[in-house]
XYZ file of N, CA and C in Angstrom:
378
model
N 2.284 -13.160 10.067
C 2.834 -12.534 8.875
C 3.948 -11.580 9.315
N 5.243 -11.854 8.668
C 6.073 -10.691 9.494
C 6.599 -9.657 7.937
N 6.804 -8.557 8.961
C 6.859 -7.293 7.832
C 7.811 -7.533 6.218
N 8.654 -8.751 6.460
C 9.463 -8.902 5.560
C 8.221 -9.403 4.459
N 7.070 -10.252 4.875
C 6.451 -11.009 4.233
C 5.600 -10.345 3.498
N 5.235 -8.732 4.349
C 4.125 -7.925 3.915
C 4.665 -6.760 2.921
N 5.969 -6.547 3.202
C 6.381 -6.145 2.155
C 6.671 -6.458 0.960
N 6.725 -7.957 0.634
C 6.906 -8.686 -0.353
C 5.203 -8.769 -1.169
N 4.311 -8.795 -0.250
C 3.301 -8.800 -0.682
C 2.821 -7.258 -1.283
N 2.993 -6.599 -0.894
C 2.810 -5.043 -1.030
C 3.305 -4.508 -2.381
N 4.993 -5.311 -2.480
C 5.688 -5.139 -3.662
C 6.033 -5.530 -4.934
N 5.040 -6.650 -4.507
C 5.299 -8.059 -6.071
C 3.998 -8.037 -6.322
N 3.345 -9.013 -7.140
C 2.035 -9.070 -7.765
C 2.531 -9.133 -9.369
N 1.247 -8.974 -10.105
C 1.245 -8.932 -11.196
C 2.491 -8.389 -11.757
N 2.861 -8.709 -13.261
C 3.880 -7.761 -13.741
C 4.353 -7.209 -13.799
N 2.983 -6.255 -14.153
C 2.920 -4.537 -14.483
C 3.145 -3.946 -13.197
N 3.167 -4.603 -11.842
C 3.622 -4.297 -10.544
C 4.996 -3.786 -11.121
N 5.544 -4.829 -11.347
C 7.242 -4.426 -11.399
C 7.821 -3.532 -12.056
N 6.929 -2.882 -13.314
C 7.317 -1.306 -14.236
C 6.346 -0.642 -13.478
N 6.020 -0.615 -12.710
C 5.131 0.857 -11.771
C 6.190 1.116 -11.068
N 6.213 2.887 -11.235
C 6.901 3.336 -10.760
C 7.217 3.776 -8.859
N 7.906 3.330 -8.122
C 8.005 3.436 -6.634
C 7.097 4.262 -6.246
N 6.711 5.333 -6.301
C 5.480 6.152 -6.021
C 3.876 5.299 -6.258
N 3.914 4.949 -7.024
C 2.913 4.341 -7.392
C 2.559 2.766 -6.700
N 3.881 2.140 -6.729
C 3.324 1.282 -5.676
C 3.384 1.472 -4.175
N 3.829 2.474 -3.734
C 3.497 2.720 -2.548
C 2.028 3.297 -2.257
N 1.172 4.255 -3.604
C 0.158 4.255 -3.175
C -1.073 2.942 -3.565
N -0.423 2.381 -4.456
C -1.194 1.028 -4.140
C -1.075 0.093 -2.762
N -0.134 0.133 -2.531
C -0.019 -0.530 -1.103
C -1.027 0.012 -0.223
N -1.415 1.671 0.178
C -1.846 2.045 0.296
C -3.112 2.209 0.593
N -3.667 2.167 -0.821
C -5.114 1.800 -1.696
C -5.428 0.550 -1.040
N -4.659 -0.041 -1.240
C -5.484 -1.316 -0.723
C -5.624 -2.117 0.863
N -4.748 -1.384 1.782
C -5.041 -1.533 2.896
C -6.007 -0.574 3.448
N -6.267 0.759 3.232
C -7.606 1.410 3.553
C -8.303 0.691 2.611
N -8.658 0.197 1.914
C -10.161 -0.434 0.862
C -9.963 -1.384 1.992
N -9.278 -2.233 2.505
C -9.668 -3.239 3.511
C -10.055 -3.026 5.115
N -9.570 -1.999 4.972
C -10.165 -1.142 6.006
C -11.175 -0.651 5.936
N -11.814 -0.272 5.191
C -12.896 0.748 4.906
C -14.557 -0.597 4.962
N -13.692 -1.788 4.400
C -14.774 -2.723 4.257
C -14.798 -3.789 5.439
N -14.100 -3.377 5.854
C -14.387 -4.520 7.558
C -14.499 -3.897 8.399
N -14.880 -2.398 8.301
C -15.293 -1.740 9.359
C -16.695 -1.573 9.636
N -17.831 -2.457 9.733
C -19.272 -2.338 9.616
C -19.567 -2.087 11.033
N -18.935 -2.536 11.704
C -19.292 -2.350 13.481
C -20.296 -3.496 13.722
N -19.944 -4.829 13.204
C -20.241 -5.775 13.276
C -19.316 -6.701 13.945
N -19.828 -7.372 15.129
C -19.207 -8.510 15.587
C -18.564 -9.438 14.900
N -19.283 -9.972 14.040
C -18.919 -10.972 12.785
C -17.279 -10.609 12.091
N -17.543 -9.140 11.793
C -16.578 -8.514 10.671
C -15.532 -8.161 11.449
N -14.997 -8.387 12.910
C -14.195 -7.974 13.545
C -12.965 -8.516 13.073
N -12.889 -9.886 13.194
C -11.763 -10.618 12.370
C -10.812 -9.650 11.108
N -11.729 -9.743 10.367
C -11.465 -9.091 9.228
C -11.275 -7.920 9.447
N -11.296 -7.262 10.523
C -10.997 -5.768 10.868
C -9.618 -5.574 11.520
N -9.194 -6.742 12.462
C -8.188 -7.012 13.146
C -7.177 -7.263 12.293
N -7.445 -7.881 11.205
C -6.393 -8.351 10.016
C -6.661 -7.019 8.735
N -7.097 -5.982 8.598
C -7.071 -5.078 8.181
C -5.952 -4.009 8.735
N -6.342 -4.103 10.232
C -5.615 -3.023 10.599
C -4.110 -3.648 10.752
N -4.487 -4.854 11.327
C -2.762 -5.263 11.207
C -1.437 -5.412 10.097
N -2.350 -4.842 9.007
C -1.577 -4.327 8.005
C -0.778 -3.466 7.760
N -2.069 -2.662 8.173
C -2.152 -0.685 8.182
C -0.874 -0.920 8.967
N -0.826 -1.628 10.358
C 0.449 -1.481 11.140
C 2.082 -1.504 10.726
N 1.730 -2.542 9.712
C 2.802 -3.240 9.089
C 3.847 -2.804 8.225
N 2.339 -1.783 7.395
C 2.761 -1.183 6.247
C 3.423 0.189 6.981
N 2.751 0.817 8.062
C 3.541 1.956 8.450
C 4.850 1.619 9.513
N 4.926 0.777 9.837
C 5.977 -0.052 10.520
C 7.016 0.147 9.340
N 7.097 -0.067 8.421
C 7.897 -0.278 7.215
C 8.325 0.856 6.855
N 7.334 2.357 6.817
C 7.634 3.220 6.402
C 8.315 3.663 7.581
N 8.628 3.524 8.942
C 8.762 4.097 9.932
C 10.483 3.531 9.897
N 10.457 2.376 9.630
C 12.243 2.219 9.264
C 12.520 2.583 8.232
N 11.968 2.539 7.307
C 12.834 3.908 6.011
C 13.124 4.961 6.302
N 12.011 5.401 6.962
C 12.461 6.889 7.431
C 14.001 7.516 7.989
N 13.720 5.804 9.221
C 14.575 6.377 10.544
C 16.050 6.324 9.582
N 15.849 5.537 8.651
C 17.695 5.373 8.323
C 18.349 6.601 7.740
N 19.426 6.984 8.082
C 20.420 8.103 8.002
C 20.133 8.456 6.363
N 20.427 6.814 5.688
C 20.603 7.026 4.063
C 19.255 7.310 3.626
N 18.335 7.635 4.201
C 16.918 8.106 3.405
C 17.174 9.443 2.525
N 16.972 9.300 1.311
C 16.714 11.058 0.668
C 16.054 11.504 1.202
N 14.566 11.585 1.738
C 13.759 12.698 2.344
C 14.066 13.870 3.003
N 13.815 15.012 3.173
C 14.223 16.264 4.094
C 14.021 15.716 5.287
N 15.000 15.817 6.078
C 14.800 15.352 7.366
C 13.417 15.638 8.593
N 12.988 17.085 7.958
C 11.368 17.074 8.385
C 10.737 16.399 8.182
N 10.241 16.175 6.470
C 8.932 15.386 5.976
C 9.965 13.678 6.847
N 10.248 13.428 7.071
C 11.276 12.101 7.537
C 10.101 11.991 9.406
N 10.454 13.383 9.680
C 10.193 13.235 11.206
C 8.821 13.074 11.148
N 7.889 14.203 10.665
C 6.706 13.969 10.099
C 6.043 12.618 9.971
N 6.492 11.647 8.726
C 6.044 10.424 8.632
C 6.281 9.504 9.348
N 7.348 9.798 10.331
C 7.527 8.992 11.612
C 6.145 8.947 12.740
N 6.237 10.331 13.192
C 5.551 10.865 14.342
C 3.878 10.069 13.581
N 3.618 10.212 12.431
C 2.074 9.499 11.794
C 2.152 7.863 11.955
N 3.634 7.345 11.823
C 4.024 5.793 12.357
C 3.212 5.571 13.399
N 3.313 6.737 14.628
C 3.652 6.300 16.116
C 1.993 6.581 16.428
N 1.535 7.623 15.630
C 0.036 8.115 16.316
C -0.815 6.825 14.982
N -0.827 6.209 14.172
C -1.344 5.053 14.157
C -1.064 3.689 15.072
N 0.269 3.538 15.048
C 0.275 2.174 16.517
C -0.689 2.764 16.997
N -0.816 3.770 18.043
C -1.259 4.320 18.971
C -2.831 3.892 19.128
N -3.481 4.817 17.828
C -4.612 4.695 17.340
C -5.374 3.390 17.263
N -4.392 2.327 16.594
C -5.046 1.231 15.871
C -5.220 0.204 17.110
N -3.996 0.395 18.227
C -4.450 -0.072 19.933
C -5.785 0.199 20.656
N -6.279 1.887 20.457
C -7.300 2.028 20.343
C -9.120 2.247 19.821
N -8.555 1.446 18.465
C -9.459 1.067 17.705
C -9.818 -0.465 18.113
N -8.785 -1.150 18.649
C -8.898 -2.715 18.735
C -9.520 -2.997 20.060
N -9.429 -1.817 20.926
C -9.873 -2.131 22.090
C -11.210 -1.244 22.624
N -11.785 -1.130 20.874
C -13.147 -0.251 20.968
C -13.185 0.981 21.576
N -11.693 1.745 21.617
C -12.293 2.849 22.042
C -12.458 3.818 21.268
N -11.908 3.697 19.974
C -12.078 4.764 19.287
C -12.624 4.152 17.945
N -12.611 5.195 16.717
C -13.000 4.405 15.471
C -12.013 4.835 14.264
N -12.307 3.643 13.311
C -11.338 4.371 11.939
C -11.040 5.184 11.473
N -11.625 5.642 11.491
C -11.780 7.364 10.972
C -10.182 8.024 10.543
N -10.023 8.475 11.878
C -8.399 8.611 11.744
C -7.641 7.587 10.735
N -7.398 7.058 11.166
C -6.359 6.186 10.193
C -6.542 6.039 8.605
N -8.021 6.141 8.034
C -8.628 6.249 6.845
C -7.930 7.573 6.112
N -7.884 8.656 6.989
C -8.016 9.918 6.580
C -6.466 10.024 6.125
N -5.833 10.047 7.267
C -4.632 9.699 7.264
C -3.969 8.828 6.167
N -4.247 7.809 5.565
C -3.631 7.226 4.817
C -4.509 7.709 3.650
N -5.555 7.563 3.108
C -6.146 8.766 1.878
C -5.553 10.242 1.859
N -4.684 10.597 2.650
C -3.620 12.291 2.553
C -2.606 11.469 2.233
N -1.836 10.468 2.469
C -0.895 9.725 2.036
C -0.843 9.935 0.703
N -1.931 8.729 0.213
C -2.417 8.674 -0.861
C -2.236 9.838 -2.058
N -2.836 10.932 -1.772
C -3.231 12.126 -2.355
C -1.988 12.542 -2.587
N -0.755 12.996 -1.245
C 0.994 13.272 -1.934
C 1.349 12.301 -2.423
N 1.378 10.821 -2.598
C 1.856 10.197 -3.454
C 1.623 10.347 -5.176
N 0.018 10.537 -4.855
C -0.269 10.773 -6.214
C 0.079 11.884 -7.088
N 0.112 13.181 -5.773
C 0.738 14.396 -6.744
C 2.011 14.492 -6.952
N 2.910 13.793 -6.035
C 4.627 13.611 -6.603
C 5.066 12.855 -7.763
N 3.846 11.751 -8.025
C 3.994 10.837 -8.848
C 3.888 12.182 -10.382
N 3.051 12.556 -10.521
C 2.119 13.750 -11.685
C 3.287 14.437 -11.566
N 4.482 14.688 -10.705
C 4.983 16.234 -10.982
C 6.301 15.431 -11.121
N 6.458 14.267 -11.031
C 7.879 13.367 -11.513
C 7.995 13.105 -12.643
């Protein structure tokens, strides 16, 4: 699956996808790669698959945010910019060491549910 593909998936869907407002589908994008995360994480052999293709999302999707960022023409304050970068780099990081059992979800859950949470309050105050 390459990022062009996952963004297309992230960004199309139903209709009512297409009048939701950019905030909003970014925290659906969101929403629904931790819910797939959250549910293939049993610490089951079986469910690993489905954990590997969970997180390789999570990657995908912050891969994506990590070139918006970097580009010159981004509106963001160039902090919150560096910020959501540096969270790019400590998930790769993370999700290398989630795959190779050394660590656990946790992080990355949390992390993208605080995502979540400023999306939702920029969305309320837009």
């Amino acid at each position: 699956m390459t990022a062009l593909h996952l963004a297309q998936q992230a960004y199309s869907a139903p209709t009512q996808a297409r009048t939701r407002p950019p905030r909003a589908t970014e925290y659906a994008a969101f929403a629904r790669v931790t819910a797939r995360i959250k549910a293939a994480d049993t610490g089951s052999a079986r469910d690993f698959p489905a954990l590997v293709a969970a997180l390789d999302e999570n990657r995908k999707l912050w891969r994506l945010l990590a070139i918006d960022v970097a580009d010159r023409d981004n509106s963001l304050p160039r902090d919150l910019r560096a910020r959501i970068f540096y969270l790019y780099e400590f998930t790769d990081h993370h999700t290398s060491r989630v795959l190779a059992c050394h660590a656990d979800t946790g992080p990355l859950v949390e992390i993208n549910t605080a995502i979540m949470r400023g999306l939702a309050k920029s969305e309320a105050v837009a």
